[in-house]
GROMACS .gro file of C-alpha atoms in nm:
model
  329
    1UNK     CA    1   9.818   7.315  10.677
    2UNK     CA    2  10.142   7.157  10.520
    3UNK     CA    3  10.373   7.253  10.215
    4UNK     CA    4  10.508   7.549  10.089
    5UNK     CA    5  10.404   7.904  10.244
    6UNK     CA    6  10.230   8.155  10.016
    7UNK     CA    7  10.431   8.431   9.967
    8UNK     CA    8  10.149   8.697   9.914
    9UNK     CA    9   9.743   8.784  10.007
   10UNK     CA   10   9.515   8.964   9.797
   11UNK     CA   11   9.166   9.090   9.875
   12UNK     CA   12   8.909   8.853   9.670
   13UNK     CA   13   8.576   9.002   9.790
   14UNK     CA   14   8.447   9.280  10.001
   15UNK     CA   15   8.084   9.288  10.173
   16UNK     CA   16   7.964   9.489  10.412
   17UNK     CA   17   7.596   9.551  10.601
   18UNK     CA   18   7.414   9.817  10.766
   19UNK     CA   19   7.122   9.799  10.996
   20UNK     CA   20   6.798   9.883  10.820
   21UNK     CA   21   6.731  10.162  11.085
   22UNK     CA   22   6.890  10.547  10.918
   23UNK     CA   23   6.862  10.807  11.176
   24UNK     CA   24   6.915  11.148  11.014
   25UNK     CA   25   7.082  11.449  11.194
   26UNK     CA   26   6.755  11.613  11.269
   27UNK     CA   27   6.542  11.306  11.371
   28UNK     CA   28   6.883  11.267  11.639
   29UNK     CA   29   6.851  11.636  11.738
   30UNK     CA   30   6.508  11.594  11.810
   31UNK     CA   31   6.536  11.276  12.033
   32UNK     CA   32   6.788  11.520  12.217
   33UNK     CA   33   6.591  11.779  12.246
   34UNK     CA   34   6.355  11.548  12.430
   35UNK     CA   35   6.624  11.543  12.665
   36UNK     CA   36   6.699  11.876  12.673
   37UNK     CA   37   7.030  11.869  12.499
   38UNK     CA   38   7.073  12.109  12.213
   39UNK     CA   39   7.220  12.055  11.877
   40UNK     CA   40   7.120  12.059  11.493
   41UNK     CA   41   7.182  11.934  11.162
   42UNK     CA   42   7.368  12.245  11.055
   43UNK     CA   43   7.622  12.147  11.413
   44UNK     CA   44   7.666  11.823  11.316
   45UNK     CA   45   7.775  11.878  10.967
   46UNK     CA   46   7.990  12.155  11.046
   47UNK     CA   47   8.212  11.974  11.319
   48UNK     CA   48   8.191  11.621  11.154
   49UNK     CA   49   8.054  11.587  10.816
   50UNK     CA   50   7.800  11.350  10.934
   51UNK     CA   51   7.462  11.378  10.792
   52UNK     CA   52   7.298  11.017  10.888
   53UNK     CA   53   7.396  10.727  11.071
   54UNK     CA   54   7.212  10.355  11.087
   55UNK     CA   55   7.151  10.206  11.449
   56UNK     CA   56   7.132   9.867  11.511
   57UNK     CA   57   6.732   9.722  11.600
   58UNK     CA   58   6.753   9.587  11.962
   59UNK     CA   59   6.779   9.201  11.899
   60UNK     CA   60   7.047   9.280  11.625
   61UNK     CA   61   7.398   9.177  11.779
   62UNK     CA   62   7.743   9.258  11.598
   63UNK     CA   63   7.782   8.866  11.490
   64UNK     CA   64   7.451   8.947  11.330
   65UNK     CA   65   7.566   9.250  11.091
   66UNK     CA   66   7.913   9.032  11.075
   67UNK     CA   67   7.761   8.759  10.905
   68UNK     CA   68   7.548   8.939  10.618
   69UNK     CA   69   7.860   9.122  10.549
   70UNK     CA   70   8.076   8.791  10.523
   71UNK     CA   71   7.833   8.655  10.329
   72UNK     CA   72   7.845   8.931  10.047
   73UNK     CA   73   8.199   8.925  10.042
   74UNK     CA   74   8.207   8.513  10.033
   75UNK     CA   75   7.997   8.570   9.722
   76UNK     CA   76   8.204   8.861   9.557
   77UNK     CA   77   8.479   8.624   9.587
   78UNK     CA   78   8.289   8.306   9.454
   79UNK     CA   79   8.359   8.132   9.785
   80UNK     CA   80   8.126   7.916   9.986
   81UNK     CA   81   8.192   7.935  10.369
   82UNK     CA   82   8.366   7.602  10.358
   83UNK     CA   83   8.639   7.737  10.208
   84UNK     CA   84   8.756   7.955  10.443
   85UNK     CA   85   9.028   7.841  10.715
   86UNK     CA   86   9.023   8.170  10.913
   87UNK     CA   87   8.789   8.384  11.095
   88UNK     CA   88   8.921   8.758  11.216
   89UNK     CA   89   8.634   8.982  11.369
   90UNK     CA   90   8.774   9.325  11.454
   91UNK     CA   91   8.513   9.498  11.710
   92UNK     CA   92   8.495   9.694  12.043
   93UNK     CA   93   8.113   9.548  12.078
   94UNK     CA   94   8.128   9.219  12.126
   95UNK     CA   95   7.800   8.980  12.152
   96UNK     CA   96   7.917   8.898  12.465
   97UNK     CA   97   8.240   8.874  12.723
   98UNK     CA   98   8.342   8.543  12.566
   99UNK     CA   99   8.363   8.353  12.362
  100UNK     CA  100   8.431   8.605  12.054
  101UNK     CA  101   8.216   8.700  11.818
  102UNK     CA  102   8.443   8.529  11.533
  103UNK     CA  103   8.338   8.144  11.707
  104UNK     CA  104   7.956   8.299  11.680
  105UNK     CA  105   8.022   8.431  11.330
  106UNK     CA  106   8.221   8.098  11.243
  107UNK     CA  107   7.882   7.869  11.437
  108UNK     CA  108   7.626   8.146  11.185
  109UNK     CA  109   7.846   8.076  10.889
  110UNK     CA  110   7.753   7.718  10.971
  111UNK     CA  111   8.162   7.581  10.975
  112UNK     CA  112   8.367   7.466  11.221
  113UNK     CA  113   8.727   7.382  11.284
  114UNK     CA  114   8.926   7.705  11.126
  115UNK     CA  115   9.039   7.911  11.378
  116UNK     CA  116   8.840   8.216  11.471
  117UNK     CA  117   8.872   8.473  11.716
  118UNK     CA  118   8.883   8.850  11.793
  119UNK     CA  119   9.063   9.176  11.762
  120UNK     CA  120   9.021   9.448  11.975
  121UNK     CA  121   9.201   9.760  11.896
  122UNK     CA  122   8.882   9.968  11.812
  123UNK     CA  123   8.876  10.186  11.556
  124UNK     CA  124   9.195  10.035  11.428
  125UNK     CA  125   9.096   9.705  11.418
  126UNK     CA  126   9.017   9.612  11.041
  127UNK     CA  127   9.397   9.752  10.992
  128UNK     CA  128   9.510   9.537  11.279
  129UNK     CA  129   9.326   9.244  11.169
  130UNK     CA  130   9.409   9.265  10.832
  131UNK     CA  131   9.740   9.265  10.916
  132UNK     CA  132   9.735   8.915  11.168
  133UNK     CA  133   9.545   8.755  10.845
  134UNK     CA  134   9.828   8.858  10.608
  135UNK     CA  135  10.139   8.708  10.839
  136UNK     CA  136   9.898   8.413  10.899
  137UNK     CA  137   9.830   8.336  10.506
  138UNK     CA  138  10.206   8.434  10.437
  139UNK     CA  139  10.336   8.162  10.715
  140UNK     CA  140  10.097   7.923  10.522
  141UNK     CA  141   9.901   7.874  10.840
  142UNK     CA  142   9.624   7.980  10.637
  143UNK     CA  143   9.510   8.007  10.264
  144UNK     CA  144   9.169   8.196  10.256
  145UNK     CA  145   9.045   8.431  10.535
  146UNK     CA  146   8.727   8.618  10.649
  147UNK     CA  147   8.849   8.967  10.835
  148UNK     CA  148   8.546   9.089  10.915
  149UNK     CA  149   8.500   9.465  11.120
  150UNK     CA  150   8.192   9.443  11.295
  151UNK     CA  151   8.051   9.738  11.555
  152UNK     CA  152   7.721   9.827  11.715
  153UNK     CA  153   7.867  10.133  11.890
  154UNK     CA  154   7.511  10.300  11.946
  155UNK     CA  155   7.472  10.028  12.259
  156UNK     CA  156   7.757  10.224  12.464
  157UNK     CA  157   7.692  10.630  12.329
  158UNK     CA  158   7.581  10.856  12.648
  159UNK     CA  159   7.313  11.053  12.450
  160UNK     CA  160   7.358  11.328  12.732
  161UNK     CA  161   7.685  11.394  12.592
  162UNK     CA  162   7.593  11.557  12.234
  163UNK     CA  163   7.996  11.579  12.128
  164UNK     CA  164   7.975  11.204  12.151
  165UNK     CA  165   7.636  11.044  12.080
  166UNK     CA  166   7.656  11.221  11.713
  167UNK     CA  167   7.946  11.064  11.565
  168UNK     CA  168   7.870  10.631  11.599
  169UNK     CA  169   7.663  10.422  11.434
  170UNK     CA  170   7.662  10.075  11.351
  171UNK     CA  171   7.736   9.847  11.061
  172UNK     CA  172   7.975   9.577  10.942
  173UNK     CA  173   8.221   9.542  10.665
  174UNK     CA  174   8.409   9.212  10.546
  175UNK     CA  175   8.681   9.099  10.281
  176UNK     CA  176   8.844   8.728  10.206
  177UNK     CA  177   9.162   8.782  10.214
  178UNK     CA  178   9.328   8.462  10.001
  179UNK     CA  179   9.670   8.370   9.938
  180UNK     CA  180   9.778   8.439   9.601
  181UNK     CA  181  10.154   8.473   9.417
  182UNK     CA  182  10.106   8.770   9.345
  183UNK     CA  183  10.178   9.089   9.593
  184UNK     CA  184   9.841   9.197   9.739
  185UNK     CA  185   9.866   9.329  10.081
  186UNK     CA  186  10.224   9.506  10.018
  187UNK     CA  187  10.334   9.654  10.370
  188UNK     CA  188  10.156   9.781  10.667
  189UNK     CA  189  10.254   9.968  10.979
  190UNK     CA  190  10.077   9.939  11.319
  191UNK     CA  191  10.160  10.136  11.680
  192UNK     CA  192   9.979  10.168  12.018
  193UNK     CA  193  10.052  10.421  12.304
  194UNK     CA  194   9.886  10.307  12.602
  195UNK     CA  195   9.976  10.625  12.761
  196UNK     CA  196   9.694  10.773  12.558
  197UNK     CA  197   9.409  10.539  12.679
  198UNK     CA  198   9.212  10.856  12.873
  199UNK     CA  199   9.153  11.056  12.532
  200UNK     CA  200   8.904  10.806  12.368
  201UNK     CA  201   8.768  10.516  12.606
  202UNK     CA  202   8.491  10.332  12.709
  203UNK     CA  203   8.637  10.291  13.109
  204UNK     CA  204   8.325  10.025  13.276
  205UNK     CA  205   8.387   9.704  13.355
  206UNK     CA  206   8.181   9.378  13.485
  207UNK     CA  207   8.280   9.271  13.797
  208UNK     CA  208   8.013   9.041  14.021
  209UNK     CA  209   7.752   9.063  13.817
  210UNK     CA  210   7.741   9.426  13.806
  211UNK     CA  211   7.898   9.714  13.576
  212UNK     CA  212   8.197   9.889  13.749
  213UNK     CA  213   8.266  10.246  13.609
  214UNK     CA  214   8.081  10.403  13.347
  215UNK     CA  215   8.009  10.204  13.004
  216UNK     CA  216   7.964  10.459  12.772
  217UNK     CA  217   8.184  10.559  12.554
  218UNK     CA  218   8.399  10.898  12.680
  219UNK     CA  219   8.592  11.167  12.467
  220UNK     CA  220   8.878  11.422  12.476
  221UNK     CA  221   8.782  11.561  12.110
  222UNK     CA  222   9.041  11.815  12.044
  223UNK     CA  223   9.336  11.614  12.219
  224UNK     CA  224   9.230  11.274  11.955
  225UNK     CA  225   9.193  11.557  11.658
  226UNK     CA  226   9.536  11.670  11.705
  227UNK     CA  227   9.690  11.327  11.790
  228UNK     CA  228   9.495  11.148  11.479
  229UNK     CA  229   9.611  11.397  11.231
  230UNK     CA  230   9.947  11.391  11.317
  231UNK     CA  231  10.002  11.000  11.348
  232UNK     CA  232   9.823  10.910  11.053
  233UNK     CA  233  10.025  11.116  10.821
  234UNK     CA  234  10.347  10.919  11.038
  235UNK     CA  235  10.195  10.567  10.947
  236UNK     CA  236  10.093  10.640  10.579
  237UNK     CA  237  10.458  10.739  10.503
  238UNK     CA  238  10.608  10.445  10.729
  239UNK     CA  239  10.405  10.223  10.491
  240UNK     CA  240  10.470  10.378  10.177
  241UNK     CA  241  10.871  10.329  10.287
  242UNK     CA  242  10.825   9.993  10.379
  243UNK     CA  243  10.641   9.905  10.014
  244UNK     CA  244  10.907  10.102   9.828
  245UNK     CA  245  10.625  10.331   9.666
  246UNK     CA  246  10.529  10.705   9.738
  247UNK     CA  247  10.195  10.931   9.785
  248UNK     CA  248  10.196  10.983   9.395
  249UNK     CA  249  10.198  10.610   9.362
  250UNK     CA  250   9.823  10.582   9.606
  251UNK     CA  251   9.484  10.573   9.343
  252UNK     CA  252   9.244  10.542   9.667
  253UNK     CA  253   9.289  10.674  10.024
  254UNK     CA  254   9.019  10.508  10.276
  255UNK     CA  255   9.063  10.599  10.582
  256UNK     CA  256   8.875  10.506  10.896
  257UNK     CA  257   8.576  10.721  10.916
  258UNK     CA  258   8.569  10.941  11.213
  259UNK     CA  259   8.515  11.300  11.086
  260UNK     CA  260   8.561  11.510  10.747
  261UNK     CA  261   8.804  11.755  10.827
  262UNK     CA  262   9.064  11.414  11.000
  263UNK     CA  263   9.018  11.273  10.694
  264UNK     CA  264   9.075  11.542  10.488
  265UNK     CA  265   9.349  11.667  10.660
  266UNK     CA  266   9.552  11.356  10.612
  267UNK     CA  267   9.502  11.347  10.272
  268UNK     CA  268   9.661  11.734  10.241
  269UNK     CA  269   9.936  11.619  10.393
  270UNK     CA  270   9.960  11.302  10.149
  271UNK     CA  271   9.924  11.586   9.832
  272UNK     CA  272   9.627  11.378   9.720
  273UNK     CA  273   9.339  11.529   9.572
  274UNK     CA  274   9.008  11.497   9.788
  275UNK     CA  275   8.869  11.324   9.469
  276UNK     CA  276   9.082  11.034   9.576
  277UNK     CA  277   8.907  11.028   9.891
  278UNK     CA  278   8.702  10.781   9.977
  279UNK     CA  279   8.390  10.890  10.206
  280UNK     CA  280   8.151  10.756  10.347
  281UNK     CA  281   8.108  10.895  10.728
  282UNK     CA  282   7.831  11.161  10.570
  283UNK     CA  283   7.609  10.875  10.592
  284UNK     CA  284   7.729  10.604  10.829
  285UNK     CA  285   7.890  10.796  11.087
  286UNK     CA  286   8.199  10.648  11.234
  287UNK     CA  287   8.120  10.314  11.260
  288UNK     CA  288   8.475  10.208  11.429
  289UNK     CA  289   8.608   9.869  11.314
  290UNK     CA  290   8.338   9.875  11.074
  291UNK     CA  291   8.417  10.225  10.904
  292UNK     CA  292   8.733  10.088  10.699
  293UNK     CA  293   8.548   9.781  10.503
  294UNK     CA  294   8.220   9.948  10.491
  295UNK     CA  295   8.413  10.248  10.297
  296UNK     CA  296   8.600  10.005  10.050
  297UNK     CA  297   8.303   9.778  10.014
  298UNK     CA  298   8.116  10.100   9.921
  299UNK     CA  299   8.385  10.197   9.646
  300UNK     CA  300   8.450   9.848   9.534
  301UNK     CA  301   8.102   9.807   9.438
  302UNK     CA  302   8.042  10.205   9.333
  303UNK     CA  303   8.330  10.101   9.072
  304UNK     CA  304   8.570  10.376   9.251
  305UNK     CA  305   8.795  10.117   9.333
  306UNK     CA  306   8.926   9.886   9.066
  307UNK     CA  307   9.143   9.591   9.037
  308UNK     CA  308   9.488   9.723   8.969
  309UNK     CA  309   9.459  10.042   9.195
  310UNK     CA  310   9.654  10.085   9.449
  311UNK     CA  311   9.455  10.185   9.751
  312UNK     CA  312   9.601  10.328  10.106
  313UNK     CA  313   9.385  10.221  10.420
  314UNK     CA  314   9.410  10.382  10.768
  315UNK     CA  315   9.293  10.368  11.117
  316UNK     CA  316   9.329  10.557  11.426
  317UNK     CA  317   9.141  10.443  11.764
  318UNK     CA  318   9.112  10.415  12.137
  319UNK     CA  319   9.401  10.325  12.292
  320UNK     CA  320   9.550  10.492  12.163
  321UNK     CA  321   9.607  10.283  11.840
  322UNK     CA  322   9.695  10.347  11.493
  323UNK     CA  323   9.814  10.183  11.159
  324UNK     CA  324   9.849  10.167  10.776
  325UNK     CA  325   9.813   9.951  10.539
  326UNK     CA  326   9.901   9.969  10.111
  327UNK     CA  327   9.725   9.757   9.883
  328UNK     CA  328   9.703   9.660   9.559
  329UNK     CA  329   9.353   9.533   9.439
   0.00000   0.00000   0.00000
């Protein structure tokens, strides 16, 4: 596009969908059981705060969950699909090798032309992606964006690894993201530290036809724990810096949804009250690139979140990768 570059996004509309399938704590223990792995409902909660997660059905793909969720948040915003002139899809669980998911979403959406295309920096993707659709829309190489996090996570769980197969489930979340002059997105702060990549990793590959390695997803809980708390406390002050506010200024922390006591951890260190805690992994599990919109679509609509709040969002992932970013709705 031509003329003048916007000087700000703001978030117009969030949306966000989750497969019709809930699978409670004890229906999972019980499926495990079958398989002679031990755990309950009382575990589950205690270590993770989960109490239900949704799984996708087996002909559901992550463009499919994308799309219902960028079509809720096309209609929050009172946008038709035509409108938008950028696709971002944030996911670790792609339909396919290539092409991405974002051309699917894009063909679904029934457009063509905008550019569309992936993000994969897992469970820090929707922070990541947001953040590519801000410079874009600032740069005035686009005006209105889809950033969608999309994730069907229960295709690569080992469910003979019960400190795993608990924690995913599936489920999309979406905002449009529009250029506006007035400051939206205010600052965000993103890292990766390759050197981390064994703690949280999902190590098969394709090669002739045939998986190499192992394609399930693989753990180091207490080593991500200890690395997760202490980065995202790092990131949510690096972006409070960079936006000239501080932790009394934040109405709303969402961060990404992996477990209770991450979450609530972080927001000790912040000095915010867990009131201003937005949660949602008690019943969607961690959903990776999902977790983030899914949460603030959840609160948006809940009338947590209002416009005029100022609302932190964080992710930590496989990677290992991490980042911030400060709004104001």
């Amino acid at each position: 596009m031509t003329g003048v570059a916007p000087r700000f996004s703001r978030i117009t509309g969030t949306g966000s969908m989750l497969p019709a399938r809930r699978v409670t704590n004890a229906e999972l223990a019980a499926q495990l059981a079958a398989r002679g792995i031990e755990t309950s409902d009382e575990w589950i909660i205690e270590r993770t705060g989960i109490r239900a997660r949704h799984f996708a059905a087996p002909e559901q793909t992550a463009s499919d969950l994308a799309l219902e969720a960028a079509r809720h948040a096309l209609e929050a915003a009172g946008r038709k699909a035509g409108e938008i002139d950028l696709i971002i899809v944030a996911t670790s669980t792609p339909d396919m090798v290539f092409p991405s998911t974002a051309t699917i979403v894009q063909h679904k959406l029934g457009v063509a032309g905008c550019p569309a295309f992936d993000v994969q920096a897992v469970c820090s993707g929707f922070v990541y992606a947001l953040t590519v659709a801000d410079a874009l829309i600032r740069t005035g190489s686009a005006r209105r964006s889809l950033v969608i996090g999309a994730e069907v996570f229960s295709r690569i769980l080992d469910f003979d690894d019960r400190t795993t197969c608990v924690l995913f489930g599936d489920g999309a979340g979406a905002v449009v993201l529009e250029a506006s002059d007035r400051p939206g997105l205010l600052a965000s702060d993103l890292h990766a530290d390759g050197a981390y990549r064994d703690i949280l990793c999902t190590p098969g590959t394709v090669s002739g036809g045939r998986v190499l390695g192992d394609p399930t997803l693989k753990m180091d809980g207490p080593a991500v724990f200890k690395l997760a708390v202490k980065v995202l406390e790092e990131s949510a002050r690096a972006v409070l810096a960079k936006a000239g506010r501080s932790d009394t200024d934040i109405d709303w922390l969402i961060p990404h949804q992996a477990n209770i006591r991450i979450m609530q951890g972080t927001a000790r260190k912040l000095k915010l009250p867990l009131d201003k805690l937005i949660v949602t992994v008690d019943e969607h599990g961690n959903t990776s690139a999902a977790s983030i919109p899914l949460a603030l679509d959840v609160a948006m609509r809940g009338g947590r979140v209002r416009a005029g709040d100022t609302v932190m969002l964080e992710g930590v992932g496989g990677g290992f990768t991490w980042g911030a970013v400060l709004l104001d709705m």
